CSV table of C-alpha atoms in Angstrom, one decimal:
chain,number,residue,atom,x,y,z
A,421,UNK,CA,47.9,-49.2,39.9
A,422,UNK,CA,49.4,-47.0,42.6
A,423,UNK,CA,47.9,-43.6,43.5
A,424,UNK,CA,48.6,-40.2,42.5
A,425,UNK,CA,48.6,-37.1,44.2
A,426,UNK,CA,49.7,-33.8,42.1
A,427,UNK,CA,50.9,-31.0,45.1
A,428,UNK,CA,50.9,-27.4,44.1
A,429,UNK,CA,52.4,-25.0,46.2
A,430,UNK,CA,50.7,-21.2,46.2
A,431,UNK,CA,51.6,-17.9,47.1
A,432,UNK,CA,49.6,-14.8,45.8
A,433,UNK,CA,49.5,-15.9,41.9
A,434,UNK,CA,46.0,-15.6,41.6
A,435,UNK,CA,45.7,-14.9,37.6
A,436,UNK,CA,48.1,-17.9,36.9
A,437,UNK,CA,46.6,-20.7,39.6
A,438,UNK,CA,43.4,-21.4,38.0
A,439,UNK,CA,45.6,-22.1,34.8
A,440,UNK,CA,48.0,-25.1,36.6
A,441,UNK,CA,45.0,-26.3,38.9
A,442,UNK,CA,42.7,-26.7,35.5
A,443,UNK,CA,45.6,-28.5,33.9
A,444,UNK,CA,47.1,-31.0,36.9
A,445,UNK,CA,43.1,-31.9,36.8
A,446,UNK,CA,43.4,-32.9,33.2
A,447,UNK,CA,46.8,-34.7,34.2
A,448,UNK,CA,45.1,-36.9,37.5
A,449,UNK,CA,44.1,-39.8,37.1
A,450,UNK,CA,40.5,-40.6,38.2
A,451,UNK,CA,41.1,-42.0,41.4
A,452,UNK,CA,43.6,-39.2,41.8
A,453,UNK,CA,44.2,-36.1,43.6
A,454,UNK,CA,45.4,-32.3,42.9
A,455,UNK,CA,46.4,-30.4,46.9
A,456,UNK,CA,46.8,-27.0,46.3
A,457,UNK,CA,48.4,-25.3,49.4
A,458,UNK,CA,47.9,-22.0,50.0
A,459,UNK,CA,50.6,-20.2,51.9
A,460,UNK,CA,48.8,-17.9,52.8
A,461,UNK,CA,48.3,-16.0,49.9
A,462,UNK,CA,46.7,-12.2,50.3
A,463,UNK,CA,44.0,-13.2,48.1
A,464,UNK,CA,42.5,-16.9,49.6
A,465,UNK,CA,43.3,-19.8,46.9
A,466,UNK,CA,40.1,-21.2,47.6
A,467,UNK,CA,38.1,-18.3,46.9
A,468,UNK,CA,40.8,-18.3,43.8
A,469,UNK,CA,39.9,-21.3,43.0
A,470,UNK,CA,35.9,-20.9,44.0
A,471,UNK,CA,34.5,-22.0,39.9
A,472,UNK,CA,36.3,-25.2,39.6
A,473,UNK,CA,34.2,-28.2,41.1
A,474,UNK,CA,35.8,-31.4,40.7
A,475,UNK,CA,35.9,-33.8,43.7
A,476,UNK,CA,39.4,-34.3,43.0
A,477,UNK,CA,40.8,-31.2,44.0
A,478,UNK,CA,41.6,-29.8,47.7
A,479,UNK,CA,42.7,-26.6,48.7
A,480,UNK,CA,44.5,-26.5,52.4
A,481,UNK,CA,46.4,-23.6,53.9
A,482,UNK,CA,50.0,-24.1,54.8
A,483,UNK,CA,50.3,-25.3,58.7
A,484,UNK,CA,53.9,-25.6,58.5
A,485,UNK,CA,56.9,-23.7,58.4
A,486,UNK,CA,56.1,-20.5,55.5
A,487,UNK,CA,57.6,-20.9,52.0
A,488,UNK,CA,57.8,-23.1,49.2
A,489,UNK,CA,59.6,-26.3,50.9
A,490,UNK,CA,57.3,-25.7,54.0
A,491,UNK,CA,54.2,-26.0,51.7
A,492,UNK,CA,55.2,-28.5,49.6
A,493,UNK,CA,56.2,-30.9,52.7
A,494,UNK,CA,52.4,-30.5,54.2
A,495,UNK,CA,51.1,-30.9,50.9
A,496,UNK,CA,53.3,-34.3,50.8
A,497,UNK,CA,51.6,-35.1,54.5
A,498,UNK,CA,48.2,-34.0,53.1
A,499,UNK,CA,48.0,-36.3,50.3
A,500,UNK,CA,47.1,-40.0,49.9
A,501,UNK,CA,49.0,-40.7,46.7
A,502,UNK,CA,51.8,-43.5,46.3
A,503,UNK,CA,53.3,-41.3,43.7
A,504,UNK,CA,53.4,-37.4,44.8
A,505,UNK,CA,53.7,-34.9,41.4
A,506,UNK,CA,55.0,-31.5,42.2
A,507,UNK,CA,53.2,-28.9,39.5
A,508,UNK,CA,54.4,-24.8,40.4
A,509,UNK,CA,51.5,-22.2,40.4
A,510,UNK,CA,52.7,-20.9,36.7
A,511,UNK,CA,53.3,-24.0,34.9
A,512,UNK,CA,51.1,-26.8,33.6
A,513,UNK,CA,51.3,-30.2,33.5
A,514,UNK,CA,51.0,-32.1,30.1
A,515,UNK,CA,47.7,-34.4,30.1
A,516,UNK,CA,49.5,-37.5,29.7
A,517,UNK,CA,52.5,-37.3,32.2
A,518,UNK,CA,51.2,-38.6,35.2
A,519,UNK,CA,49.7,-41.9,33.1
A,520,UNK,CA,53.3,-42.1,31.4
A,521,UNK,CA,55.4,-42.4,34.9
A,522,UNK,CA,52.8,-44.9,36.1
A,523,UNK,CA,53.3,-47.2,33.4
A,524,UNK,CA,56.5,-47.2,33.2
A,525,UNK,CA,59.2,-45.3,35.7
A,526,UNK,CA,57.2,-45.4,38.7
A,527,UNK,CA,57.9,-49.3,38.7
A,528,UNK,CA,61.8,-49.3,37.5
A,529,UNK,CA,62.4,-46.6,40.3
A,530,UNK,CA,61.3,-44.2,43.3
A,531,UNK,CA,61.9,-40.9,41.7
A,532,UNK,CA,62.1,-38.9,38.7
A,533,UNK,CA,61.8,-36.4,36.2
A,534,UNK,CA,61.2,-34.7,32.6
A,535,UNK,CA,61.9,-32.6,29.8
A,536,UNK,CA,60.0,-29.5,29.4
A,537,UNK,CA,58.0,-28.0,26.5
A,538,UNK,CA,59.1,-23.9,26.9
A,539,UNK,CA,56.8,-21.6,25.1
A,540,UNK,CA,58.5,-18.8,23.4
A,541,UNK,CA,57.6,-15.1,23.5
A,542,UNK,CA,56.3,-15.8,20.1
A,543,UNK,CA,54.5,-18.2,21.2
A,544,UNK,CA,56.6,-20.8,19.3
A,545,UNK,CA,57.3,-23.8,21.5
A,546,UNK,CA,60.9,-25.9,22.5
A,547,UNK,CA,61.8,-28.7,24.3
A,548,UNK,CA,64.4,-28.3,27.0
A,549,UNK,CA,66.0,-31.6,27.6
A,550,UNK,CA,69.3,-33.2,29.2
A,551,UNK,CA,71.6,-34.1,26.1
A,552,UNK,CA,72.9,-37.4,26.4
A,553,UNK,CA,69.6,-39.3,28.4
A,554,UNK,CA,67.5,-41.8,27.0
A,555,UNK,CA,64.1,-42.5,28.7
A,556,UNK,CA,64.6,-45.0,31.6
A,557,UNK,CA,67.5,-44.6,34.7
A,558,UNK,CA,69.9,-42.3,34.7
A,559,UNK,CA,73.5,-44.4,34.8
A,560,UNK,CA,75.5,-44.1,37.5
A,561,UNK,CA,78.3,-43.0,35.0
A,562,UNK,CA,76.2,-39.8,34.5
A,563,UNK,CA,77.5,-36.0,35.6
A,564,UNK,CA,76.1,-34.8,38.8
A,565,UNK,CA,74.2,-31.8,37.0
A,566,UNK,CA,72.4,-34.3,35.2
A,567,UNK,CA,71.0,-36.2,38.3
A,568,UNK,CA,70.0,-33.1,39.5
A,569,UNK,CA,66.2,-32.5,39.1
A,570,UNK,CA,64.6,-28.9,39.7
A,571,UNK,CA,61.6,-29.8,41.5
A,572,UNK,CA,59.7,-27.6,38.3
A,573,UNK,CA,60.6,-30.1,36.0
A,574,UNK,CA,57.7,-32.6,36.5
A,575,UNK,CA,59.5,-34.2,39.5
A,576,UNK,CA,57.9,-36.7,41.0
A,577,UNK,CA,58.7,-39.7,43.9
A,578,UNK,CA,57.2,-41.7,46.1
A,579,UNK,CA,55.8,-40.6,48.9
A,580,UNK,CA,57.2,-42.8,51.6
A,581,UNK,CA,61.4,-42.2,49.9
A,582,UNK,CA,60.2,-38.4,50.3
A,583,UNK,CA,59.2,-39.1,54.4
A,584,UNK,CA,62.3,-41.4,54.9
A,585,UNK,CA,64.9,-38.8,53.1
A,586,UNK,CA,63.4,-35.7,55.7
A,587,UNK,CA,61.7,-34.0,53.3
A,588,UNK,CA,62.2,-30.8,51.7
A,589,UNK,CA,64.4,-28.3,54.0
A,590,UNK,CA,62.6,-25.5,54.8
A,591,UNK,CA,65.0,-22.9,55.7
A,592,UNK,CA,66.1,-23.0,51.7
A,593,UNK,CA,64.3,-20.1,50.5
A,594,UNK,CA,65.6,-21.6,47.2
A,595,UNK,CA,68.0,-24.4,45.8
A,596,UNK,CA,65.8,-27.0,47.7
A,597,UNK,CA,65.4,-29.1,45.1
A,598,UNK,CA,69.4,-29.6,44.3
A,599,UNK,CA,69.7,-30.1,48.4
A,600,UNK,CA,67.0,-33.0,48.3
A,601,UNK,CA,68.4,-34.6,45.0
A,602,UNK,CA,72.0,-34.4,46.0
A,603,UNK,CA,70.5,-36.5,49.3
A,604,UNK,CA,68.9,-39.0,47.1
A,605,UNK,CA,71.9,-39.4,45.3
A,606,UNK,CA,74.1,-39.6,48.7
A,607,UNK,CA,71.6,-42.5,49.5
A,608,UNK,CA,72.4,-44.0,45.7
A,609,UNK,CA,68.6,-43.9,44.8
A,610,UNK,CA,68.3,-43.2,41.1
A,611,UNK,CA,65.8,-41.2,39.5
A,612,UNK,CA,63.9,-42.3,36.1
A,613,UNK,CA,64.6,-39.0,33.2
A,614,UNK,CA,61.7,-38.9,30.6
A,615,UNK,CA,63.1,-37.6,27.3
A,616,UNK,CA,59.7,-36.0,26.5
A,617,UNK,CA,57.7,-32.9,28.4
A,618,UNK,CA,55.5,-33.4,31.0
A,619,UNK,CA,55.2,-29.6,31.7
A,620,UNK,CA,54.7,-26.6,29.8
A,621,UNK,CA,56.1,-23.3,31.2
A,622,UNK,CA,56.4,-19.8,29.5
A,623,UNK,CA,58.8,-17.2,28.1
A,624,UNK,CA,57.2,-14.1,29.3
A,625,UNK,CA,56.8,-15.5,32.9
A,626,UNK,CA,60.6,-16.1,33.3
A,627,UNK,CA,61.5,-13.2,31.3
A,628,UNK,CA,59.8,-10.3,34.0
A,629,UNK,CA,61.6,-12.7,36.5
A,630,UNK,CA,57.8,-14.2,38.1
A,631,UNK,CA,58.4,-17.6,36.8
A,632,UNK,CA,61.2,-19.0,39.2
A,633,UNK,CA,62.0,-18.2,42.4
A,634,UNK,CA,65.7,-18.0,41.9
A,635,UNK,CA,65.6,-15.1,39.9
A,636,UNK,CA,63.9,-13.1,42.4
A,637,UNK,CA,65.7,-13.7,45.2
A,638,UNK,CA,68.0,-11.5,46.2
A,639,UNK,CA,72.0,-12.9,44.9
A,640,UNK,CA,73.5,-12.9,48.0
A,641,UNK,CA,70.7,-14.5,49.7
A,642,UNK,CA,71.1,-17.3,46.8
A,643,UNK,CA,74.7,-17.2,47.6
A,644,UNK,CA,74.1,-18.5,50.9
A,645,UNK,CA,71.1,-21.0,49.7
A,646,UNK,CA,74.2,-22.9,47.9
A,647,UNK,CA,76.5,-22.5,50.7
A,648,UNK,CA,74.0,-24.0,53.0
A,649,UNK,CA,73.5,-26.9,50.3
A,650,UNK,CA,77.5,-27.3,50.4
A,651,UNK,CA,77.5,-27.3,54.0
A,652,UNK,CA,74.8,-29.9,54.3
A,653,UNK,CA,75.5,-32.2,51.5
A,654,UNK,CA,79.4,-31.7,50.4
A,655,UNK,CA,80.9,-34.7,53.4
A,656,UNK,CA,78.5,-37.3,52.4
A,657,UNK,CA,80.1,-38.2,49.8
A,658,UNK,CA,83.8,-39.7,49.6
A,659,UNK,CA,86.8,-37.1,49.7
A,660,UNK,CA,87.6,-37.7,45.6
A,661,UNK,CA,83.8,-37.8,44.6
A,662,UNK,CA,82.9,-35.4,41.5
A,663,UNK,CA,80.0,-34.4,43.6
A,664,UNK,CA,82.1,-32.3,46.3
A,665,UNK,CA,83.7,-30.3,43.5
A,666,UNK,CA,80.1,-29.8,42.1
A,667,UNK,CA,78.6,-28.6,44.9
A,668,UNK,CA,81.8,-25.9,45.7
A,669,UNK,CA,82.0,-24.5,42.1
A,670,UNK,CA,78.3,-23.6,41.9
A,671,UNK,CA,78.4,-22.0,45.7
A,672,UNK,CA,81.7,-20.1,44.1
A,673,UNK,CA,79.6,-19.1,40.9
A,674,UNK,CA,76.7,-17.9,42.5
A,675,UNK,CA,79.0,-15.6,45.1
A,676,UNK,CA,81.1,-14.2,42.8
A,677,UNK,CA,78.0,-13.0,41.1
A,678,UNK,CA,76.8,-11.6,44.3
A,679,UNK,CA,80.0,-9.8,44.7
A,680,UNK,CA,80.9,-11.7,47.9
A,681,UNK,CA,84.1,-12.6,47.2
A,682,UNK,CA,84.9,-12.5,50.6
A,683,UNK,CA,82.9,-15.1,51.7
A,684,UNK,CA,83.5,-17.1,48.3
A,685,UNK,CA,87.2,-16.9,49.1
A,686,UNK,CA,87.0,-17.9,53.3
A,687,UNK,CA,85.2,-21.0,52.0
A,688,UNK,CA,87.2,-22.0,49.5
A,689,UNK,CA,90.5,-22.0,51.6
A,690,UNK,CA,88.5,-23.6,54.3
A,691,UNK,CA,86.7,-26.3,52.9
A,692,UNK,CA,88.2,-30.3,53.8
A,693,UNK,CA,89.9,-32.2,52.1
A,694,UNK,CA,92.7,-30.1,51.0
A,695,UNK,CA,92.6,-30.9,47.2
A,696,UNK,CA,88.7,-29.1,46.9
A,697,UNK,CA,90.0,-26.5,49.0
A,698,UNK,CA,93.0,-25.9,46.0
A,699,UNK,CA,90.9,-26.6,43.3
A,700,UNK,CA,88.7,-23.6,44.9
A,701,UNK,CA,91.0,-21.1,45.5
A,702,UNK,CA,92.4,-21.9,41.5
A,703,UNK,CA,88.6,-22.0,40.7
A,704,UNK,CA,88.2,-17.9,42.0
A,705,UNK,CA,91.5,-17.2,41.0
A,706,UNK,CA,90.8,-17.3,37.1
A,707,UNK,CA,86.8,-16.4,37.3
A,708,UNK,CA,87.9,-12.7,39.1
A,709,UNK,CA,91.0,-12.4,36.6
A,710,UNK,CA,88.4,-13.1,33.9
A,711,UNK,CA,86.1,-10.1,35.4
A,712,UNK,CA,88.6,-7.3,34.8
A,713,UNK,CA,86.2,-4.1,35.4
A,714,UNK,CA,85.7,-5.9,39.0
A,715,UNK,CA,88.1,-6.1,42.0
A,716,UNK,CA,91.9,-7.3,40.6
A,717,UNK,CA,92.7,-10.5,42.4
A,718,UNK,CA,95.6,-9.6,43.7
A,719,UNK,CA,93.3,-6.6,45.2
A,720,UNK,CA,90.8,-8.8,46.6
A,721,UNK,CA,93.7,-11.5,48.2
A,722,UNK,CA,95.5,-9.4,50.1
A,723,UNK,CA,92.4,-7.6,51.4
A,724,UNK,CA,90.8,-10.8,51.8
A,725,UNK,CA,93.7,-12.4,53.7
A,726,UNK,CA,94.1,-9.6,56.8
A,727,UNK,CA,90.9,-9.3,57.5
A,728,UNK,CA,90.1,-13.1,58.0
């Protein structure tokens, strides 16, 4: 059977990273591995993670570029696994997960993903799953938000497709997991969905906003994450491709909720070929109709139009 490594990124969450170490541990196999990469927490992960002793476990520090993608590409470079597991500091990973992708979607394909068991304020639990996938490869016939894989929902791949595809980009602050599954799917490498969890996050963490990293960042700066995904990713594909008009109506959703409008509307009428570039402009037209207490759109166009 092929290796395992299980990376998890860190960056001053010393109460929770015990928690995902002790259960990625329970997740590895026995000839296994759990990286933790510290990046360059305030409070050493090491000295975090001082009580558990299992021979399995490494802690490095970052020696790449700062920030999640950085850590999790030197992770990647640090580990010996076939199959690399990527487990956030808050989360844990089911015990089983790891042994389900081996024996089955590691071998019918080189990347994938789960379901994932939410726990409830009430501590009540739920699974959050894509409607409409069964366990096994996502079709080709599938909507691009469902080959889409957050890299928090027990995504894994192989460790030499992760190399080949460039890695992880590390000037995304955020939205580097839809950049680097939006490649894969450029390069038509499926990814395996498992109908059932494989990690377990919780209410109250994404409720005071510490739980994922796109709810603390800043909306304009997320803005830009997506614009720099569009940018990247949006001519790979072919000029009538569903994917183009993906990747241009969640740029325009996330800048309209940033309030830049102006830079929502320069890339719309902007963007090749002219059809997404029509679609766009309808696109922002209804969404700031539809926000009435916000600027009018006839406002906002003939501002937007002299000072381009």
């Amino acid at each position: 059977m092929a290796s395992v490594s299980i990376v998890v990124p860190t960056f001053n969450r010393p109460k929770l990273l015990p928690r995902a170490v002790r259960s990625a541990l329970l997740a590895c196999p026995e000839d296994g591995q759990v990286v933790v990469v510290d990046d360059h927490s305030v409070i050493p992960a090491i000295s975090v993670l001082k009580d558990i002793s299992d021979t399995r476990l490494r802690v490095i520090t970052n020696g790449y570029e700062k920030g999640a993608s950085g850590a999790r590409n030197f992770g990647v470079f640090s580990a010996f696994g076939d199959a690399i597991f990527f487990l956030d500091d808050d989360d844990e990973m089911l015990p089983n997960y790891c042994l389900r992708v081996m024996k089955s979607g590691f071998h019918g394909s080189l990347a994938g993903y789960c379901a994932i068991e939410h726990v409830e304020l009430d501590g009540s639990t739920q699974t959050i799953s894509r409607r409409g996938l069964d366990r096994g490869l996502i079709p080709d016939s599938a909507s691009m938000r469902k080959k889409i894989a957050g890299l928090q929902m027990g995504f894994w791949i192989r460790k030499d497709v992760f190399q080949e595809l460039g890695c992880l980009d590390p000037l995304l602050t955020t939205d580097e997991d839809t950049d680097f599954t939006i490649r894969m799917c450029s390069e038509n490498i499926g990814l395996w969905y498992d109908p059932d969890p494989g990690v377990r996050q919780y209410s109250h963490l994404t409720a005071n906003k510490g739980g994922q990293l796109t709810k603390t960042t800043p909306k304009d700066v997320v803005a830009r994450n997506y614009l720099r995904t569009l940018s990247k990713n949006h001519a790979t594909f072919p000029p009538m491709h569903k994917a183009r008009w993906f990747l241009l109506s969640r740029f325009l959703r996330r800048a309209i909720e940033a309030h830049e409008y102006r830079l929502a509307w320069r890339v719309a009428m902007d963007i090749k070929p002219l059809y997404l570039s029509i679609c766009g402009i309808a696109f922002l037209s209804v969404k700031t109709i539809a926000r009435p207490r916000r600027h009018l759109t006839s406002t906002l166009i003939n501002r937007l139009f002299i000072q381009r």
